[in-house]
Amino acid sequence: MARYGTLMARTYDVLSGEPVYGVGRRVAVRALGLRPGDRVLDVGCGTGLNLPLLLDAVGPEGTVVGLDRSAAMLRVARRKARGHPSVRLVAGDAADPAALDEAAGDTPFDAVLATYSLSLMPDPAAVWRAVRGVLAPTARVAVVDMAVPTGPWAWAAPLARAACALGGADIDAHPWEVVERDLAGVRSWSRRGGHVRVSVGTLP
Ligand SMILES: C[S@@+](CC[C@H](N)C(=O)[O-])C[C@H]1O[C@@H](n2cnc3c(N)ncnc32)[C@H](O)[C@@H]1O
């Protein structure tokens, strides 16, 4: 995937718009209610912007596994993971059950997080099916993704569409919808005028 090649990987952390998008990761990680020792999967982990939050939540006795299909993005994530033996970064397609099996090893995940990644994937339902296969019963699930801003923020819709198009995301994909159907106790948050959507629930 050329879009997340070396140049984008090198500039991603500066250009990814954390003042807008960082709130989504913070809300989602808090809502996941991770506990020390948990095993958590980060789907489409990119350069590892979620790593500090996840490491903080699961502690040194927990495990964070990032899965991404871009070798260049993973190279940047690996630098952030240095000194943290509880982080594993796996290269693979999130729709491929074999890649998920490799990410899980023999132990299912207690929680999974996907931030701004499912809307890039052509078939979020297939990804969710594959991810479900490596989750523990009653695992907690968080999806953070983008939508067109509305209400007083509607003026920003063209900007939001342009930003998503630049990153290869489909702003109209609403991938949380396909995941929410399979969850219990779903809670959702809307931030940045509805542009950032967070959805968290538990496998029943
Ligand atoms: C916009 S970035 C988001 C990265 C990170 N989750 C974040 O919040 O900053 C999307 C990431 O999804 C990855 N990606 C896209 N399609 C994928 C797929 N089918 N399997 C695994 N990773 C994928 C890209 O390589 C990229 O690193």
PDB file of C-alpha atoms and ligand atoms in Angstrom:
ATOM      1  CA  MET A   1       0.000   0.000   0.000  1.00  0.00           C
ATOM      2  CA  ALA A   2       1.964   2.921  -1.387  1.00  0.00           C
ATOM      3  CA  ARG A   3      -0.136   5.460   0.536  1.00  0.00           C
ATOM      4  CA  TYR A   4       1.392   4.296   3.820  1.00  0.00           C
ATOM      5  CA  GLY A   5       4.879   3.928   2.415  1.00  0.00           C
ATOM      6  CA  THR A   6       8.137   5.393   3.665  1.00  0.00           C
ATOM      7  CA  LEU A   7       7.372   9.081   3.086  1.00  0.00           C
ATOM      8  CA  MET A   8       3.983   8.959   4.744  1.00  0.00           C
ATOM      9  CA  ALA A   9       5.338   6.886   7.627  1.00  0.00           C
ATOM     10  CA  ARG A  10       8.089   9.420   8.270  1.00  0.00           C
ATOM     11  CA  THR A  11       5.701  12.375   8.298  1.00  0.00           C
ATOM     12  CA  TYR A  12       2.592  10.703   9.718  1.00  0.00           C
ATOM     13  CA  ASP A  13       2.987  11.709  13.354  1.00  0.00           C
ATOM     14  CA  VAL A  14       3.400  15.372  12.434  1.00  0.00           C
ATOM     15  CA  LEU A  15       0.738  15.538   9.731  1.00  0.00           C
ATOM     16  CA  SER A  16      -1.887  13.178  11.125  1.00  0.00           C
ATOM     17  CA  GLY A  17      -3.651  15.986  12.971  1.00  0.00           C
ATOM     18  CA  GLU A  18      -3.401  14.860  16.581  1.00  0.00           C
ATOM     19  CA  PRO A  19      -5.053  18.075  17.857  1.00  0.00           C
ATOM     20  CA  VAL A  20      -8.176  16.859  16.025  1.00  0.00           C
ATOM     21  CA  TYR A  21      -7.836  13.082  16.207  1.00  0.00           C
ATOM     22  CA  GLY A  22      -5.982  12.469  19.489  1.00  0.00           C
ATOM     23  CA  VAL A  23      -9.212  12.851  21.432  1.00  0.00           C
ATOM     24  CA  GLY A  24     -10.594   9.694  19.818  1.00  0.00           C
ATOM     25  CA  ARG A  25      -7.777   7.505  21.085  1.00  0.00           C
ATOM     26  CA  ARG A  26      -7.944   8.990  24.580  1.00  0.00           C
ATOM     27  CA  VAL A  27     -11.712   8.500  24.895  1.00  0.00           C
ATOM     28  CA  ALA A  28     -11.533   4.951  23.487  1.00  0.00           C
ATOM     29  CA  VAL A  29      -8.663   3.714  25.650  1.00  0.00           C
ATOM     30  CA  ARG A  30     -10.293   5.131  28.765  1.00  0.00           C
ATOM     31  CA  ALA A  31     -13.649   3.522  27.862  1.00  0.00           C
ATOM     32  CA  LEU A  32     -12.043   0.150  27.142  1.00  0.00           C
ATOM     33  CA  GLY A  33     -11.335  -0.117  30.858  1.00  0.00           C
ATOM     34  CA  LEU A  34      -8.072  -1.972  30.326  1.00  0.00           C
ATOM     35  CA  ARG A  35      -6.562  -3.596  33.398  1.00  0.00           C
ATOM     36  CA  PRO A  36      -2.962  -4.366  34.257  1.00  0.00           C
ATOM     37  CA  GLY A  37      -2.029  -7.655  32.632  1.00  0.00           C
ATOM     38  CA  ASP A  38      -4.592  -7.412  29.799  1.00  0.00           C
ATOM     39  CA  ARG A  39      -3.717  -8.476  26.253  1.00  0.00           C
ATOM     40  CA  VAL A  40      -4.844  -5.859  23.746  1.00  0.00           C
ATOM     41  CA  LEU A  41      -4.776  -5.841  19.948  1.00  0.00           C
ATOM     42  CA  ASP A  42      -4.346  -2.595  17.981  1.00  0.00           C
ATOM     43  CA  VAL A  43      -5.730  -3.181  14.463  1.00  0.00           C
ATOM     44  CA  GLY A  44      -4.012  -1.048  11.806  1.00  0.00           C
ATOM     45  CA  CYS A  45      -1.681   0.315  14.486  1.00  0.00           C
ATOM     46  CA  GLY A  46       0.270   2.481  12.038  1.00  0.00           C
ATOM     47  CA  THR A  47       3.188   4.312  13.626  1.00  0.00           C
ATOM     48  CA  GLY A  48       2.064   3.314  17.119  1.00  0.00           C
ATOM     49  CA  LEU A  49       0.391   6.519  18.271  1.00  0.00           C
ATOM     50  CA  ASN A  50      -1.792   4.429  20.602  1.00  0.00           C
ATOM     51  CA  LEU A  51       1.167   2.666  22.197  1.00  0.00           C
ATOM     52  CA  PRO A  52       1.806   5.056  25.121  1.00  0.00           C
ATOM     53  CA  LEU A  53      -1.866   4.989  26.168  1.00  0.00           C
ATOM     54  CA  LEU A  54      -2.146   1.222  25.832  1.00  0.00           C
ATOM     55  CA  LEU A  55       1.129   0.495  27.606  1.00  0.00           C
ATOM     56  CA  ASP A  56       0.132   2.768  30.417  1.00  0.00           C
ATOM     57  CA  ALA A  57      -3.190   0.939  30.789  1.00  0.00           C
ATOM     58  CA  VAL A  58      -1.992  -2.696  30.639  1.00  0.00           C
ATOM     59  CA  GLY A  59       1.291  -2.155  32.485  1.00  0.00           C
ATOM     60  CA  PRO A  60       4.475  -4.176  32.107  1.00  0.00           C
ATOM     61  CA  GLU A  61       2.625  -7.417  32.851  1.00  0.00           C
ATOM     62  CA  GLY A  62       0.208  -6.823  29.948  1.00  0.00           C
ATOM     63  CA  THR A  63       0.736  -7.297  26.226  1.00  0.00           C
ATOM     64  CA  VAL A  64       0.107  -4.913  23.344  1.00  0.00           C
ATOM     65  CA  VAL A  65       0.083  -6.372  19.837  1.00  0.00           C
ATOM     66  CA  GLY A  66      -0.047  -4.009  16.871  1.00  0.00           C
ATOM     67  CA  LEU A  67      -1.046  -5.346  13.455  1.00  0.00           C
ATOM     68  CA  ASP A  68      -0.495  -3.344  10.298  1.00  0.00           C
ATOM     69  CA  ARG A  69       0.130  -4.194   6.687  1.00  0.00           C
ATOM     70  CA  SER A  70       2.558  -1.334   6.042  1.00  0.00           C
ATOM     71  CA  ALA A  71       6.165  -2.255   6.771  1.00  0.00           C
ATOM     72  CA  ALA A  72       7.113   1.435   6.748  1.00  0.00           C
ATOM     73  CA  MET A  73       4.512   2.383   9.375  1.00  0.00           C
ATOM     74  CA  LEU A  74       5.593  -0.575  11.513  1.00  0.00           C
ATOM     75  CA  ARG A  75       9.239   0.544  11.326  1.00  0.00           C
ATOM     76  CA  VAL A  76       8.247   3.817  13.019  1.00  0.00           C
ATOM     77  CA  ALA A  77       6.116   1.937  15.566  1.00  0.00           C
ATOM     78  CA  ARG A  78       9.075  -0.365  16.335  1.00  0.00           C
ATOM     79  CA  ARG A  79      11.166   2.632  17.331  1.00  0.00           C
ATOM     80  CA  LYS A  80       8.466   3.667  19.824  1.00  0.00           C
ATOM     81  CA  ALA A  81       8.280   0.113  21.164  1.00  0.00           C
ATOM     82  CA  ARG A  82      11.996  -0.065  21.985  1.00  0.00           C
ATOM     83  CA  GLY A  83      12.502  -0.853  25.648  1.00  0.00           C
ATOM     84  CA  HIS A  84       8.982  -2.295  25.939  1.00  0.00           C
ATOM     85  CA  PRO A  85       9.244  -6.084  25.699  1.00  0.00           C
ATOM     86  CA  SER A  86       5.488  -6.376  26.177  1.00  0.00           C
ATOM     87  CA  VAL A  87       4.853  -4.888  22.696  1.00  0.00           C
ATOM     88  CA  ARG A  88       4.718  -7.100  19.585  1.00  0.00           C
ATOM     89  CA  LEU A  89       4.294  -5.635  16.133  1.00  0.00           C
ATOM     90  CA  VAL A  90       3.053  -7.919  13.403  1.00  0.00           C
ATOM     91  CA  ALA A  91       2.967  -7.277   9.663  1.00  0.00           C
ATOM     92  CA  GLY A  92      -0.168  -8.492   7.944  1.00  0.00           C
ATOM     93  CA  ASP A  93      -3.581  -7.793   6.465  1.00  0.00           C
ATOM     94  CA  ALA A  94      -6.242  -7.396   9.131  1.00  0.00           C
ATOM     95  CA  ALA A  95      -8.744  -9.255   6.935  1.00  0.00           C
ATOM     96  CA  ASP A  96      -6.505 -12.325   6.848  1.00  0.00           C
ATOM     97  CA  PRO A  97      -7.328 -14.817   9.636  1.00  0.00           C
ATOM     98  CA  ALA A  98      -3.767 -16.192   9.402  1.00  0.00           C
ATOM     99  CA  ALA A  99      -2.350 -12.747  10.216  1.00  0.00           C
ATOM    100  CA  LEU A 100      -4.705 -12.488  13.191  1.00  0.00           C
ATOM    101  CA  ASP A 101      -3.635 -15.960  14.372  1.00  0.00           C
ATOM    102  CA  GLU A 102      -0.024 -14.858  14.166  1.00  0.00           C
ATOM    103  CA  ALA A 103      -0.863 -11.727  16.158  1.00  0.00           C
ATOM    104  CA  ALA A 104      -2.649 -13.706  18.861  1.00  0.00           C
ATOM    105  CA  GLY A 105      -0.275 -16.633  19.157  1.00  0.00           C
ATOM    106  CA  ASP A 106      -2.030 -19.126  21.407  1.00  0.00           C
ATOM    107  CA  THR A 107      -3.847 -16.658  23.637  1.00  0.00           C
ATOM    108  CA  PRO A 108      -6.968 -14.670  22.735  1.00  0.00           C
ATOM    109  CA  PHE A 109      -7.106 -10.920  23.341  1.00  0.00           C
ATOM    110  CA  ASP A 110      -8.975  -9.308  26.229  1.00  0.00           C
ATOM    111  CA  ALA A 111      -9.569  -6.163  24.185  1.00  0.00           C
ATOM    112  CA  VAL A 112      -9.202  -4.750  20.705  1.00  0.00           C
ATOM    113  CA  LEU A 113      -8.889  -1.202  19.429  1.00  0.00           C
ATOM    114  CA  ALA A 114      -8.999   0.138  15.861  1.00  0.00           C
ATOM    115  CA  THR A 115      -8.342   3.862  15.485  1.00  0.00           C
ATOM    116  CA  TYR A 116      -8.823   5.514  12.101  1.00  0.00           C
ATOM    117  CA  SER A 117      -7.977   2.263  10.320  1.00  0.00           C
ATOM    118  CA  LEU A 118     -11.161   0.334   9.495  1.00  0.00           C
ATOM    119  CA  SER A 119     -12.374   3.114   7.170  1.00  0.00           C
ATOM    120  CA  LEU A 120      -9.331   2.436   4.991  1.00  0.00           C
ATOM    121  CA  MET A 121     -10.100  -1.225   4.628  1.00  0.00           C
ATOM    122  CA  PRO A 122     -12.277  -2.278   1.689  1.00  0.00           C
ATOM    123  CA  ASP A 123     -14.330  -4.764   3.722  1.00  0.00           C
ATOM    124  CA  PRO A 124     -14.581  -3.788   7.424  1.00  0.00           C
ATOM    125  CA  ALA A 125     -17.071  -6.633   7.988  1.00  0.00           C
ATOM    126  CA  ALA A 126     -14.495  -9.204   6.851  1.00  0.00           C
ATOM    127  CA  VAL A 127     -11.894  -7.600   9.120  1.00  0.00           C
ATOM    128  CA  TRP A 128     -14.284  -7.715  12.073  1.00  0.00           C
ATOM    129  CA  ARG A 129     -15.018 -11.422  11.399  1.00  0.00           C
ATOM    130  CA  ALA A 130     -11.291 -12.167  11.366  1.00  0.00           C
ATOM    131  CA  VAL A 131     -10.665 -10.087  14.507  1.00  0.00           C
ATOM    132  CA  ARG A 132     -13.524 -11.774  16.388  1.00  0.00           C
ATOM    133  CA  GLY A 133     -11.788 -15.081  15.853  1.00  0.00           C
ATOM    134  CA  VAL A 134      -8.940 -14.067  18.169  1.00  0.00           C
ATOM    135  CA  LEU A 135     -10.954 -12.384  20.928  1.00  0.00           C
ATOM    136  CA  ALA A 136     -11.688 -13.861  24.325  1.00  0.00           C
ATOM    137  CA  PRO A 137     -15.349 -14.311  25.308  1.00  0.00           C
ATOM    138  CA  THR A 138     -16.572 -10.978  26.730  1.00  0.00           C
ATOM    139  CA  ALA A 139     -13.634  -9.110  25.178  1.00  0.00           C
ATOM    140  CA  ARG A 140     -13.965  -5.335  25.051  1.00  0.00           C
ATOM    141  CA  VAL A 141     -13.983  -3.661  21.633  1.00  0.00           C
ATOM    142  CA  ALA A 142     -13.342  -0.039  20.602  1.00  0.00           C
ATOM    143  CA  VAL A 143     -13.674   1.479  17.150  1.00  0.00           C
ATOM    144  CA  VAL A 144     -12.612   5.066  16.507  1.00  0.00           C
ATOM    145  CA  ASP A 145     -13.256   6.437  13.063  1.00  0.00           C
ATOM    146  CA  MET A 146     -14.404   9.403  11.051  1.00  0.00           C
ATOM    147  CA  ALA A 147     -17.647  10.829   9.720  1.00  0.00           C
ATOM    148  CA  VAL A 148     -18.738  14.062   8.055  1.00  0.00           C
ATOM    149  CA  PRO A 149     -19.077  16.848  10.644  1.00  0.00           C
ATOM    150  CA  THR A 150     -22.587  18.149  11.146  1.00  0.00           C
ATOM    151  CA  GLY A 151     -24.541  20.947  12.854  1.00  0.00           C
ATOM    152  CA  PRO A 152     -22.453  24.016  13.714  1.00  0.00           C
ATOM    153  CA  TRP A 153     -19.396  22.162  12.337  1.00  0.00           C
ATOM    154  CA  ALA A 154     -20.949  21.451   8.930  1.00  0.00           C
ATOM    155  CA  TRP A 155     -18.735  24.183   7.451  1.00  0.00           C
ATOM    156  CA  ALA A 156     -15.761  21.858   8.053  1.00  0.00           C
ATOM    157  CA  ALA A 157     -17.243  19.016   5.960  1.00  0.00           C
ATOM    158  CA  PRO A 158     -15.178  19.745   2.819  1.00  0.00           C
ATOM    159  CA  LEU A 159     -11.988  19.888   4.926  1.00  0.00           C
ATOM    160  CA  ALA A 160     -12.848  16.631   6.659  1.00  0.00           C
ATOM    161  CA  ARG A 161     -13.608  14.950   3.338  1.00  0.00           C
ATOM    162  CA  ALA A 162     -10.312  16.192   1.890  1.00  0.00           C
ATOM    163  CA  ALA A 163      -8.317  14.986   4.917  1.00  0.00           C
ATOM    164  CA  CYS A 164      -9.901  11.536   4.700  1.00  0.00           C
ATOM    165  CA  ALA A 165      -9.382  11.308   0.951  1.00  0.00           C
ATOM    166  CA  LEU A 166      -5.717  12.251   1.422  1.00  0.00           C
ATOM    167  CA  GLY A 167      -5.286   9.432   3.917  1.00  0.00           C
ATOM    168  CA  GLY A 168      -7.219   6.963   1.774  1.00  0.00           C
ATOM    169  CA  ALA A 169     -10.135   6.671   4.208  1.00  0.00           C
ATOM    170  CA  ASP A 170     -13.787   6.416   3.204  1.00  0.00           C
ATOM    171  CA  ILE A 171     -15.474   9.004   5.420  1.00  0.00           C
ATOM    172  CA  ASP A 172     -18.861   7.458   4.654  1.00  0.00           C
ATOM    173  CA  ALA A 173     -17.852   3.901   5.627  1.00  0.00           C
ATOM    174  CA  HIS A 174     -18.994   4.230   9.299  1.00  0.00           C
ATOM    175  CA  PRO A 175     -17.246   0.968  10.180  1.00  0.00           C
ATOM    176  CA  TRP A 176     -18.405   1.074  13.808  1.00  0.00           C
ATOM    177  CA  GLU A 177     -21.905   0.137  12.592  1.00  0.00           C
ATOM    178  CA  VAL A 178     -20.886  -3.351  11.510  1.00  0.00           C
ATOM    179  CA  VAL A 179     -19.044  -3.948  14.800  1.00  0.00           C
ATOM    180  CA  GLU A 180     -21.739  -2.522  17.110  1.00  0.00           C
ATOM    181  CA  ARG A 181     -24.272  -5.096  15.889  1.00  0.00           C
ATOM    182  CA  ASP A 182     -22.298  -7.848  17.612  1.00  0.00           C
ATOM    183  CA  LEU A 183     -21.653  -6.012  20.884  1.00  0.00           C
ATOM    184  CA  ALA A 184     -23.490  -5.588  24.146  1.00  0.00           C
ATOM    185  CA  GLY A 185     -23.538  -2.430  26.254  1.00  0.00           C
ATOM    186  CA  VAL A 186     -22.438  -0.176  23.402  1.00  0.00           C
ATOM    187  CA  ARG A 187     -21.495   3.369  24.364  1.00  0.00           C
ATOM    188  CA  SER A 188     -20.605   5.961  21.762  1.00  0.00           C
ATOM    189  CA  TRP A 189     -19.103   9.406  21.709  1.00  0.00           C
ATOM    190  CA  SER A 190     -19.068  12.056  19.049  1.00  0.00           C
ATOM    191  CA  ARG A 191     -16.263  14.623  19.078  1.00  0.00           C
ATOM    192  CA  ARG A 192     -15.040  17.450  16.821  1.00  0.00           C
ATOM    193  CA  GLY A 193     -18.525  18.228  15.532  1.00  0.00           C
ATOM    194  CA  GLY A 194     -19.246  14.578  14.793  1.00  0.00           C
ATOM    195  CA  HIS A 195     -16.089  14.071  12.722  1.00  0.00           C
ATOM    196  CA  VAL A 196     -14.542  11.757  15.341  1.00  0.00           C
ATOM    197  CA  ARG A 197     -16.731   8.831  16.396  1.00  0.00           C
ATOM    198  CA  VAL A 198     -15.904   6.446  19.211  1.00  0.00           C
ATOM    199  CA  SER A 199     -17.824   3.280  19.840  1.00  0.00           C
ATOM    200  CA  VAL A 200     -17.070   0.855  22.676  1.00  0.00           C
ATOM    201  CA  GLY A 201     -18.811  -2.327  23.748  1.00  0.00           C
ATOM    202  CA  THR A 202     -18.330  -5.886  24.920  1.00  0.00           C
ATOM    203  CA  LEU A 203     -18.757  -9.242  23.234  1.00  0.00           C
ATOM    204  CA  PRO A 204     -21.926 -10.755  24.713  1.00  0.00           C
TER     205      PRO A 204
HETATM  206  C1  LIG B   1      -4.783   6.355   9.041  1.00  0.00           C
HETATM  207  S1  LIG B   1      -3.660   5.150   9.585  1.00  0.00           S
HETATM  208  C2  LIG B   1      -4.118   4.983  11.311  1.00  0.00           C
HETATM  209  C3  LIG B   1      -2.979   4.447  12.113  1.00  0.00           C
HETATM  210  C4  LIG B   1      -3.232   4.374  13.610  1.00  0.00           C
HETATM  211  N1  LIG B   1      -4.283   3.434  13.939  1.00  0.00           N
HETATM  212  C5  LIG B   1      -3.553   5.723  14.197  1.00  0.00           C
HETATM  213  O1  LIG B   1      -4.558   5.857  14.893  1.00  0.00           O
HETATM  214  O2  LIG B   1      -2.757   6.651  13.994  1.00  0.00           O
HETATM  215  C6  LIG B   1      -4.338   3.671   8.902  1.00  0.00           C
HETATM  216  C7  LIG B   1      -3.426   2.453   9.068  1.00  0.00           C
HETATM  217  O3  LIG B   1      -4.168   1.292   8.659  1.00  0.00           O
HETATM  218  C8  LIG B   1      -3.272   0.429   7.994  1.00  0.00           C
HETATM  219  N2  LIG B   1      -4.049  -0.488   7.147  1.00  0.00           N
HETATM  220  C9  LIG B   1      -4.845  -0.173   6.099  1.00  0.00           C
HETATM  221  N3  LIG B   1      -5.406  -1.282   5.591  1.00  0.00           N
HETATM  222  C10 LIG B   1      -4.961  -2.319   6.342  1.00  0.00           C
HETATM  223  C11 LIG B   1      -5.197  -3.714   6.334  1.00  0.00           C
HETATM  224  N4  LIG B   1      -6.019  -4.272   5.427  1.00  0.00           N
HETATM  225  N5  LIG B   1      -4.591  -4.480   7.247  1.00  0.00           N
HETATM  226  C12 LIG B   1      -3.764  -3.921   8.174  1.00  0.00           C
HETATM  227  N6  LIG B   1      -3.497  -2.618   8.239  1.00  0.00           N
HETATM  228  C13 LIG B   1      -4.089  -1.815   7.340  1.00  0.00           C
HETATM  229  C14 LIG B   1      -2.367   1.371   7.211  1.00  0.00           C
HETATM  230  O4  LIG B   1      -1.161   0.736   6.827  1.00  0.00           O
HETATM  231  C15 LIG B   1      -2.166   2.505   8.201  1.00  0.00           C
HETATM  232  O5  LIG B   1      -1.031   2.283   8.986  1.00  0.00           O
END
